[in-house]
Coordinates of N, CA and C in Angstrom, one line a residue:
X24 N 2.3 -16.0 -21.9 CA 1.9 -17.3 -21.5 C 1.0 -17.9 -22.6
X25 N 1.3 -19.0 -23.2 CA 0.5 -19.5 -24.2 C -0.7 -20.2 -23.7
X26 N -0.6 -20.9 -22.6 CA -1.8 -21.6 -22.0 C -1.7 -21.6 -20.5
X27 N -2.9 -21.9 -19.9 CA -2.9 -21.9 -18.4 C -2.0 -23.0 -17.8
X28 N -1.4 -22.7 -16.7 CA -0.6 -23.7 -16.0 C -0.7 -23.4 -14.5
X29 N -0.5 -24.4 -13.7 CA -0.6 -24.3 -12.3 C 0.5 -25.1 -11.6
X30 N 0.9 -24.6 -10.4 CA 1.9 -25.3 -9.6 C 1.6 -25.1 -8.2
X31 N 2.2 -26.0 -7.3 CA 2.0 -25.8 -5.9 C 3.3 -25.8 -5.2
X32 N 3.5 -24.9 -4.3 CA 4.7 -24.8 -3.5 C 4.4 -24.5 -2.1
X33 N 4.8 -25.5 -1.2 CA 4.5 -25.4 0.3 C 3.0 -25.1 0.5
X34 N 2.1 -25.7 -0.2 CA 0.7 -25.5 0.0 C 0.1 -24.3 -0.7
X35 N 1.0 -23.5 -1.3 CA 0.5 -22.3 -2.0 C 0.3 -22.6 -3.5
X36 N -0.9 -22.3 -4.0 CA -1.3 -22.6 -5.4 C -0.9 -21.4 -6.2
X37 N 0.0 -21.6 -7.2 CA 0.4 -20.6 -8.1 C -0.1 -20.9 -9.5
X38 N -0.8 -19.9 -10.1 CA -1.4 -20.2 -11.4 C -1.0 -19.1 -12.4
X39 N -0.6 -19.5 -13.6 CA -0.3 -18.6 -14.7 C -1.5 -18.7 -15.7
X40 N -2.0 -17.6 -16.2 CA -3.1 -17.5 -17.1 C -2.6 -16.8 -18.4
X41 N -3.2 -17.2 -19.5 CA -2.8 -16.5 -20.8 C -3.1 -15.1 -20.7
X42 N -2.3 -14.3 -21.4 CA -2.5 -12.9 -21.6 C -2.4 -12.5 -23.0
X43 N -3.4 -11.8 -23.5 CA -3.4 -11.4 -24.9 C -3.6 -9.9 -25.0
X44 N -2.7 -9.2 -25.6 CA -2.8 -7.7 -25.7 C -4.1 -7.3 -26.5
X45 N -4.5 -8.1 -27.4 CA -5.7 -7.8 -28.2 C -7.0 -8.0 -27.5
X46 N -7.0 -8.8 -26.4 CA -8.3 -9.2 -25.8 C -8.3 -8.8 -24.3
X47 N -7.3 -8.0 -23.9 CA -7.2 -7.7 -22.4 C -8.0 -6.5 -22.0
X48 N -8.7 -5.9 -22.9 CA -9.5 -4.7 -22.5 C -8.7 -3.4 -22.9
X49 N -9.3 -2.3 -22.4 CA -8.7 -1.0 -22.8 C -8.5 -0.1 -21.5
X50 N -7.6 0.8 -21.6 CA -7.5 1.8 -20.5 C -8.6 2.8 -20.7
X51 N -9.0 3.4 -19.5 CA -9.9 4.5 -19.6 C -9.4 5.5 -18.6
X52 N -9.7 6.8 -18.8 CA -9.2 7.9 -18.1 C -10.1 8.2 -16.9
X53 N -9.6 7.9 -15.7 CA -10.4 7.9 -14.5 C -10.3 9.2 -13.7
X54 N -9.3 10.0 -14.0 CA -9.1 11.2 -13.2 C -8.3 12.2 -14.0
X55 N -8.3 13.5 -13.6 CA -7.6 14.5 -14.3 C -6.1 14.3 -14.0
X56 N -5.3 14.9 -15.0 CA -3.9 14.8 -14.9 C -3.3 16.1 -14.3
X57 N -2.5 16.0 -13.3 CA -1.9 17.2 -12.7 C -0.5 16.9 -12.4
X58 N 0.5 17.8 -12.6 CA 1.9 17.6 -12.3 C 2.2 18.4 -11.1
X59 N 2.9 17.8 -10.1 CA 3.3 18.5 -8.9 C 2.1 19.2 -8.2
X60 N 0.9 18.5 -8.2 CA -0.3 19.1 -7.7 C -0.4 18.9 -6.1
X61 N -1.0 19.9 -5.5 CA -1.3 19.9 -4.1 C -2.4 18.9 -3.8
X62 N -2.5 18.3 -2.6 CA -3.7 17.6 -2.2 C -4.8 18.5 -1.9
X63 N -6.0 18.0 -2.2 CA -7.3 18.8 -1.9 C -8.0 18.0 -0.8
X64 N -8.4 18.7 0.3 CA -9.0 18.0 1.5 C -10.3 18.6 1.8
X65 N -11.2 17.7 2.4 CA -12.5 18.3 2.9 C -12.2 19.3 4.0
X66 N -13.0 20.4 4.0 CA -12.8 21.4 5.0 C -11.8 22.4 4.7
X67 N -11.2 22.3 3.6 CA -10.1 23.4 3.2 C -10.6 24.1 1.9
X68 N -11.9 24.2 1.7 CA -12.4 24.8 0.5 C -12.7 23.9 -0.6
X69 N -12.3 22.6 -0.5 CA -12.6 21.7 -1.5 C -13.9 20.9 -1.2
X70 N -14.9 20.9 -2.1 CA -16.1 20.1 -1.9 C -15.7 18.6 -1.8
X71 N -16.4 17.8 -1.0 CA -16.1 16.4 -0.8 C -15.8 15.7 -2.1
X72 N -16.6 15.9 -3.1 CA -16.4 15.2 -4.4 C -15.1 15.7 -5.2
X73 N -14.5 16.9 -4.7 CA -13.3 17.4 -5.3 C -12.1 17.0 -4.6
X74 N -12.2 16.3 -3.5 CA -11.0 15.9 -2.7 C -10.1 15.0 -3.6
X75 N -8.8 15.0 -3.4 CA -7.9 14.2 -4.1 C -6.5 14.2 -3.5
X76 N -5.8 13.1 -3.6 CA -4.4 13.2 -3.1 C -3.5 14.0 -4.0
X77 N -2.4 14.5 -3.4 CA -1.5 15.3 -4.2 C -0.6 14.3 -5.0
X78 N 0.1 14.9 -6.0 CA 1.0 14.1 -6.8 C 2.0 13.4 -5.9
X79 N 2.4 12.1 -6.2 CA 3.3 11.4 -5.4 C 3.9 10.2 -6.1
X80 N 5.1 9.7 -5.6 CA 5.7 8.6 -6.2 C 6.0 7.6 -5.0
X81 N 6.3 6.3 -5.4 CA 6.8 5.3 -4.4 C 5.7 5.0 -3.4
X82 N 4.4 5.3 -3.7 CA 3.3 4.9 -2.8 C 2.8 3.5 -3.1
X83 N 1.8 3.0 -2.5 CA 1.2 1.7 -2.7 C -0.3 1.8 -2.7
X84 N -0.9 0.8 -3.4 CA -2.4 0.8 -3.5 C -2.8 -0.7 -3.4
X85 N -4.1 -0.8 -2.9 CA -4.7 -2.2 -2.7 C -6.2 -2.0 -2.8
X86 N -6.8 -3.1 -3.3 CA -8.2 -3.2 -3.5 C -8.8 -3.9 -2.3
X87 N -9.9 -3.3 -1.7 CA -10.6 -4.0 -0.7 C -12.1 -3.9 -1.0
X88 N -12.7 -5.0 -1.4 CA -14.1 -4.9 -1.8 C -14.3 -4.0 -3.0
X89 N -15.2 -3.0 -2.9 CA -15.4 -2.1 -4.1 C -14.6 -0.9 -4.1
X90 N -13.6 -0.8 -3.2 CA -12.8 0.4 -3.1 C -11.3 0.1 -3.3
X91 N -10.5 1.1 -3.7 CA -9.1 1.0 -3.8 C -8.5 2.0 -2.8
X92 N -7.5 1.6 -2.0 CA -6.9 2.4 -1.0 C -5.5 2.7 -1.5
X93 N -5.0 3.9 -1.2 CA -3.7 4.4 -1.5 C -3.0 4.9 -0.2
X94 N -1.8 4.4 0.1 CA -1.1 4.9 1.3 C 0.3 5.3 1.0
X95 N 0.7 6.5 1.6 CA 2.0 6.9 1.7 C 2.6 7.4 0.4
X96 N 4.0 7.2 0.3 CA 4.7 7.7 -0.8 C 5.4 9.0 -0.5
X97 N 6.0 9.5 -1.5 CA 6.7 10.8 -1.4 C 6.1 11.8 -2.4
X98 N 5.7 12.9 -2.0 CA 5.1 13.9 -2.9 C 4.5 15.1 -2.2
X99 N 3.4 15.6 -2.7 CA 2.8 16.8 -2.2 C 1.6 16.6 -1.4
X100 N 1.6 17.2 -0.2 CA 0.4 17.1 0.7 C -0.3 18.5 0.8
X101 N -0.6 18.9 2.0 CA -1.3 20.2 2.2 C -0.3 21.3 1.9
X102 N -0.8 22.4 1.2 CA -0.1 23.6 0.9 C 1.2 23.3 0.1
X103 N 1.2 22.2 -0.6 CA 2.2 21.9 -1.6 C 3.5 21.4 -0.9
X104 N 3.4 21.0 0.4 CA 4.6 20.5 1.1 C 5.1 19.2 0.4
X105 N 6.3 19.1 0.1 CA 6.9 17.9 -0.5 C 7.7 17.1 0.5
X106 N 7.2 15.9 0.8 CA 7.8 15.1 1.8 C 7.2 13.7 1.8
X107 N 7.7 12.8 2.7 CA 7.2 11.5 2.8 C 5.8 11.6 3.4
X108 N 4.9 10.7 3.1 CA 3.5 10.8 3.5 C 3.0 9.6 4.2
X109 N 2.1 9.8 5.2 CA 1.4 8.6 5.8 C -0.1 8.8 5.6
X110 N -0.5 9.5 4.6 CA -1.9 9.6 4.3 C -2.5 8.4 3.7
X111 N -3.8 8.1 4.1 CA -4.5 7.0 3.5 C -5.7 7.6 2.7
X112 N -5.8 7.3 1.5 CA -6.9 7.7 0.6 C -7.7 6.5 0.1
X113 N -9.0 6.8 -0.2 CA -9.8 5.7 -0.8 C -10.5 6.3 -2.0
X114 N -10.6 5.5 -3.1 CA -11.4 5.8 -4.2 C -12.4 4.7 -4.5
X115 N -13.7 5.1 -4.7 CA -14.7 4.1 -4.8 C -15.0 3.8 -6.3
X116 N -16.0 2.9 -6.6 CA -16.2 2.6 -8.0 C -16.8 3.6 -8.8
X117 N -17.1 4.8 -8.2 CA -17.6 5.9 -9.0 C -16.5 6.9 -9.2
X118 N -15.2 6.5 -8.9 CA -14.0 7.3 -9.1 C -14.1 8.6 -8.3
X119 N -14.6 8.5 -7.1 CA -14.7 9.6 -6.1 C -13.6 9.4 -5.0
X120 N -12.7 10.3 -4.8 CA -11.7 10.2 -3.8 C -12.3 10.6 -2.4
X121 N -11.8 9.9 -1.4 CA -12.1 10.2 0.0 C -10.8 10.3 0.8
X122 N -10.6 11.3 1.6 CA -9.4 11.4 2.5 C -9.8 10.7 3.7
X123 N -9.0 9.6 4.1 CA -9.3 8.8 5.2 C -8.6 9.3 6.5
X124 N -7.3 9.6 6.3 CA -6.5 10.1 7.5 C -5.1 10.2 7.2
X125 N -4.3 10.6 8.2 CA -2.9 10.7 8.1 C -2.4 12.0 7.7
X126 N -1.1 12.2 7.5 CA -0.5 13.5 7.2 C 0.3 13.9 8.4
X127 N 1.6 14.1 8.1 CA 2.5 14.5 9.2 C 2.2 15.7 9.9
X128 N 1.5 16.7 9.3 CA 1.2 17.9 9.9 C 0.0 17.8 10.9
X129 N -0.7 16.6 10.9 CA -1.9 16.4 11.7 C -1.5 15.7 13.0
X130 N -1.6 16.4 14.1 CA -1.2 15.8 15.4 C -2.2 14.7 15.8
X131 N -3.4 14.6 15.1 CA -4.3 13.5 15.4 C -3.7 12.2 15.0
X132 N -2.7 12.2 14.1 CA -2.2 10.9 13.6 C -0.8 10.7 14.1
X133 N -0.4 11.2 15.3 CA 0.9 11.0 15.9 C 0.8 9.7 16.7
X134 N -0.2 9.0 16.7 CA -0.4 7.7 17.5 C 0.5 6.6 16.9
X135 N 0.9 5.7 17.8 CA 1.7 4.6 17.3 C 0.8 3.6 16.5
X136 N -0.5 3.8 16.6 CA -1.4 2.9 15.8 C -1.6 3.4 14.4
X137 N -1.0 4.5 14.1 CA -1.1 5.0 12.7 C 0.3 4.9 12.1
X138 N 0.5 4.2 11.0 CA 1.9 4.0 10.5 C 2.5 5.4 10.2
X139 N 3.8 5.4 10.5 CA 4.6 6.6 10.1 C 4.8 6.8 8.6
X140 N 5.1 8.0 8.2 CA 5.3 8.2 6.8 C 6.4 7.3 6.2
X141 N 6.2 6.9 4.9 CA 7.1 6.0 4.3 C 6.9 5.9 2.8
X142 N 7.9 5.3 2.1 CA 7.8 5.1 0.7 C 8.4 3.7 0.4
X143 N 8.1 3.2 -0.8 CA 8.6 1.9 -1.2 C 8.1 0.7 -0.4
X144 N 6.9 0.8 0.3 CA 6.3 -0.2 1.1 C 5.4 -1.1 0.2
X145 N 4.7 -2.0 0.8 CA 3.6 -2.7 0.0 C 2.3 -2.6 0.7
X146 N 1.2 -2.7 0.0 CA -0.1 -2.6 0.5 C -1.0 -3.7 -0.3
X147 N -1.7 -4.6 0.4 CA -2.4 -5.6 -0.3 C -3.7 -5.9 0.4
X148 N -4.8 -6.2 -0.3 CA -6.0 -6.8 0.3 C -5.7 -8.1 0.8
X149 N -6.0 -8.4 2.1 CA -5.5 -9.5 2.8 C -6.6 -10.0 3.9
X150 N -7.2 -11.1 3.6 CA -8.2 -11.7 4.6 C -9.2 -10.7 5.0
X151 N -9.9 -10.0 4.0 CA -10.9 -9.1 4.3 C -10.4 -7.8 5.0
X152 N -9.2 -7.5 4.8 CA -8.6 -6.3 5.4 C -7.5 -5.9 4.4
X153 N -6.7 -4.9 4.8 CA -5.5 -4.4 4.1 C -4.3 -4.6 4.9
X154 N -3.2 -5.2 4.4 CA -2.0 -5.3 5.1 C -0.9 -4.4 4.5
X155 N -0.2 -3.7 5.4 CA 0.9 -2.8 5.0 C 2.2 -3.3 5.6
X156 N 3.2 -3.3 4.8 CA 4.5 -3.8 5.4 C 5.7 -3.0 4.8
X157 N 6.7 -2.7 5.7 CA 8.0 -2.2 5.2 C 7.9 -0.7 4.7
X158 N 9.0 -0.4 4.0 CA 9.1 0.9 3.4 C 10.3 1.7 4.0
X159 N 10.7 2.7 3.4 CA 11.8 3.6 3.9 C 11.1 4.7 4.6
X160 N 11.6 5.0 5.9 CA 10.9 6.0 6.7 C 11.7 7.2 6.9
X161 N 13.0 7.1 6.9 CA 13.9 8.3 6.9 C 15.1 8.0 6.0
X162 N 16.1 8.8 6.0 CA 17.1 8.7 4.9 C 17.7 7.3 4.8
X163 N 18.1 6.7 5.8 CA 18.7 5.3 5.7 C 18.1 4.3 6.7
X164 N 16.8 4.5 7.0 CA 16.1 3.7 7.9 C 14.9 3.0 7.2
X165 N 14.8 1.7 7.3 CA 13.8 0.9 6.6 C 12.9 0.2 7.7
X166 N 11.6 0.3 7.5 CA 10.7 -0.2 8.5 C 10.5 -1.7 8.5
X167 N 10.4 -2.3 9.7 CA 10.1 -3.7 9.8 C 8.6 -4.0 10.2
X168 N 7.9 -2.9 10.3 CA 6.5 -3.0 10.9 C 5.5 -3.5 9.8
X169 N 4.5 -4.3 10.3 CA 3.4 -4.7 9.5 C 2.1 -4.2 10.2
X170 N 1.2 -3.6 9.5 CA -0.1 -3.2 10.0 C -1.2 -3.7 9.2
X171 N -2.4 -3.8 9.8 CA -3.6 -4.2 9.2 C -4.6 -3.1 9.3
X172 N -5.3 -2.7 8.2 CA -6.4 -1.7 8.2 C -7.7 -2.5 8.0
X173 N -8.6 -2.3 8.9 CA -9.9 -3.0 8.9 C -11.1 -2.1 8.6
X174 N -12.2 -2.7 8.4 CA -13.4 -1.9 8.1 C -13.8 -1.0 9.2
X175 N -13.3 -1.2 10.4 CA -13.6 -0.4 11.6 C -12.8 1.0 11.4
X176 N -12.1 1.1 10.3 CA -11.3 2.3 10.0 C -10.3 2.6 11.1
X177 N -9.6 1.5 11.5 CA -8.5 1.6 12.4 C -7.3 0.7 11.9
X178 N -6.1 1.2 12.3 CA -4.9 0.4 12.0 C -4.6 -0.5 13.3
X179 N -4.2 -1.7 13.0 CA -3.7 -2.6 14.1 C -2.3 -3.0 13.8
X180 N -1.4 -3.0 14.8 CA 0.0 -3.4 14.6 C 0.1 -4.9 14.6
X181 N 0.5 -5.6 13.5 CA 0.7 -7.0 13.5 C 2.0 -7.4 14.2
X182 N 3.1 -6.6 14.0 CA 4.3 -6.9 14.6 C 5.4 -6.1 14.0
X183 N 6.6 -6.2 14.5 CA 7.7 -5.4 14.0 C 9.1 -6.1 14.2
X184 N 9.2 -7.2 14.9 CA 10.4 -7.8 15.2 C 10.2 -9.2 15.7
X185 N 11.2 -10.0 15.8 CA 11.1 -11.3 16.4 C 12.2 -12.3 15.8
X186 N 12.2 -13.5 16.3 CA 13.2 -14.4 15.8 C 13.0 -14.8 14.4
X187 N 11.8 -14.8 13.9 CA 11.5 -15.0 12.5 C 10.7 -13.9 11.9
X188 N 11.4 -12.8 11.6 CA 10.7 -11.6 11.1 C 11.6 -11.0 10.1
X189 N 11.1 -10.5 8.9 CA 12.0 -10.0 7.9 C 12.7 -8.7 8.4
X190 N 13.9 -8.4 7.9 CA 14.5 -7.1 8.1 C 13.8 -6.0 7.4
X191 N 14.0 -4.8 7.9 CA 13.4 -3.6 7.2 C 13.9 -3.5 5.8
X192 N 13.0 -3.0 4.9 CA 13.3 -2.9 3.5 C 12.4 -2.0 2.8
X193 N 12.7 -1.6 1.6 CA 11.8 -0.9 0.7 C 12.1 -1.4 -0.7
X194 N 11.2 -1.0 -1.6 CA 11.3 -1.3 -3.1 C 11.5 -2.8 -3.3
X195 N 10.7 -3.6 -2.6 CA 10.7 -5.0 -2.8 C 9.5 -5.5 -3.6
X196 N 9.5 -6.7 -4.0 CA 8.4 -7.4 -4.7 C 7.5 -8.1 -3.6
X197 N 6.2 -8.0 -3.9 CA 5.3 -8.7 -2.9 C 4.0 -9.1 -3.6
X198 N 3.4 -10.1 -3.1 CA 2.1 -10.5 -3.6 C 1.3 -11.2 -2.5
X199 N 0.0 -11.4 -2.7 CA -0.8 -12.2 -1.8 C -1.3 -13.4 -2.6
X200 N -1.2 -14.6 -2.1 CA -1.6 -15.8 -2.7 C -2.6 -16.5 -1.8
X201 N -3.5 -17.3 -2.4 CA -4.5 -18.1 -1.6 C -3.9 -19.5 -1.3
X202 N -4.4 -20.1 -0.3 CA -4.0 -21.4 0.1 C -5.2 -22.2 0.5
X203 N -5.3 -23.5 0.0 CA -6.4 -24.4 0.3 C -6.0 -25.3 1.4
X204 N -4.8 -25.3 1.9 CA -4.3 -26.3 2.8 C -4.4 -25.9 4.3
X205 N -4.7 -24.6 4.5 CA -4.8 -24.1 5.9 C -6.1 -23.3 6.1
X206 N -6.3 -23.0 7.3 CA -7.6 -22.2 7.6 C -7.4 -20.7 7.3
X207 N -6.1 -20.3 7.1 CA -5.8 -18.9 6.7 C -6.1 -18.8 5.2
X208 N -6.9 -17.8 4.8 CA -7.3 -17.7 3.4 C -6.3 -17.1 2.5
X209 N -5.2 -16.4 3.0 CA -4.3 -15.8 2.1 C -2.9 -15.7 2.8
X210 N -1.8 -15.6 2.0 CA -0.5 -15.5 2.5 C 0.2 -14.3 1.8
X211 N 1.0 -13.5 2.5 CA 1.7 -12.4 2.0 C 3.1 -12.9 1.7
X212 N 3.6 -12.8 0.5 CA 4.9 -13.1 0.0 C 5.7 -11.8 -0.2
X213 N 7.0 -11.8 0.3 CA 7.9 -10.7 0.2 C 9.2 -11.1 -0.3
X214 N 9.8 -10.5 -1.3 CA 11.1 -10.9 -1.8 C 12.0 -9.7 -2.1
X215 N 13.2 -9.8 -1.6 CA 14.3 -8.8 -2.0 C 14.0 -7.4 -1.5
X216 N 14.5 -6.5 -2.2 CA 14.4 -5.0 -1.9 C 15.7 -4.4 -1.4
X217 N 15.6 -3.2 -1.0 CA 16.7 -2.4 -0.4 C 16.7 -2.5 1.1
X218 N 17.8 -2.8 1.7 CA 17.9 -2.9 3.1 C 18.9 -2.0 3.7
X219 N 19.4 -2.3 4.9 CA 20.3 -1.4 5.6 C 21.5 -1.1 4.7
X220 N 21.9 0.2 4.8 CA 23.1 0.7 4.0 C 22.8 0.5 2.5
X221 N 21.5 0.4 2.1 CA 21.0 0.3 0.8 C 21.6 -1.0 0.1
X222 N 21.9 -2.0 0.9 CA 22.2 -3.3 0.3 C 21.0 -3.9 -0.3
X223 N 21.3 -4.7 -1.4 CA 20.2 -5.3 -2.2 C 20.0 -6.7 -1.6
X224 N 18.7 -7.0 -1.2 CA 18.4 -8.3 -0.5 C 17.9 -9.3 -1.5
X225 N 18.0 -10.6 -1.1 CA 17.4 -11.7 -2.0 C 16.7 -12.7 -1.2
X226 N 16.2 -12.3 0.1 CA 15.5 -13.3 0.9 C 14.0 -13.3 0.6
X227 N 13.4 -14.4 0.8 CA 12.0 -14.7 0.6 C 11.3 -14.9 1.9
X228 N 10.2 -14.2 2.2 CA 9.4 -14.4 3.4 C 8.0 -14.6 3.0
X229 N 7.3 -15.4 3.9 CA 5.9 -15.6 3.7 C 5.2 -15.4 5.1
X230 N 4.1 -14.6 5.1 CA 3.4 -14.4 6.4 C 2.0 -15.1 6.3

């Protein structure tokens, strides 16, 4: 993009900003590299500062205030078990990981208020909380549920179906945009993805 530009669509302000490879900053190494690594958890011989999620793919991450949260995906949990995950991890601005909860082996998280394991979902900072939507939960089943994670360290179910609710999907594009025309400070946009029978979708939804 050569110069800044802005547009408005249905009250949503969309802005493009210039990007320069030479002035965009540099990468820095924030954590050790491990391939097919087990997760390390408090109370299992790992010091709190040594906790870390196992290697995984198709997970999602979101920033909330000074922390980044990572949820789900497919990879390695306790004892090197390879499977879908519903773990929630947090990393602070000192690059220290904290295990928040989840894990299919933990009966404490069998509650309907904790999202089931999934991959290919989205996770976004949303109105001072984190919103989670969609994902593939078993071989050919795609979730329609949306959850919110709040500072009270609890999940709340926003919904899962209705006359105007997107079909289950994974591997879709999503973003959060701000709006100045309503009292709601952010909107979640979802487009496309894989749906039932692995059909490729092209619908656009806004929450």
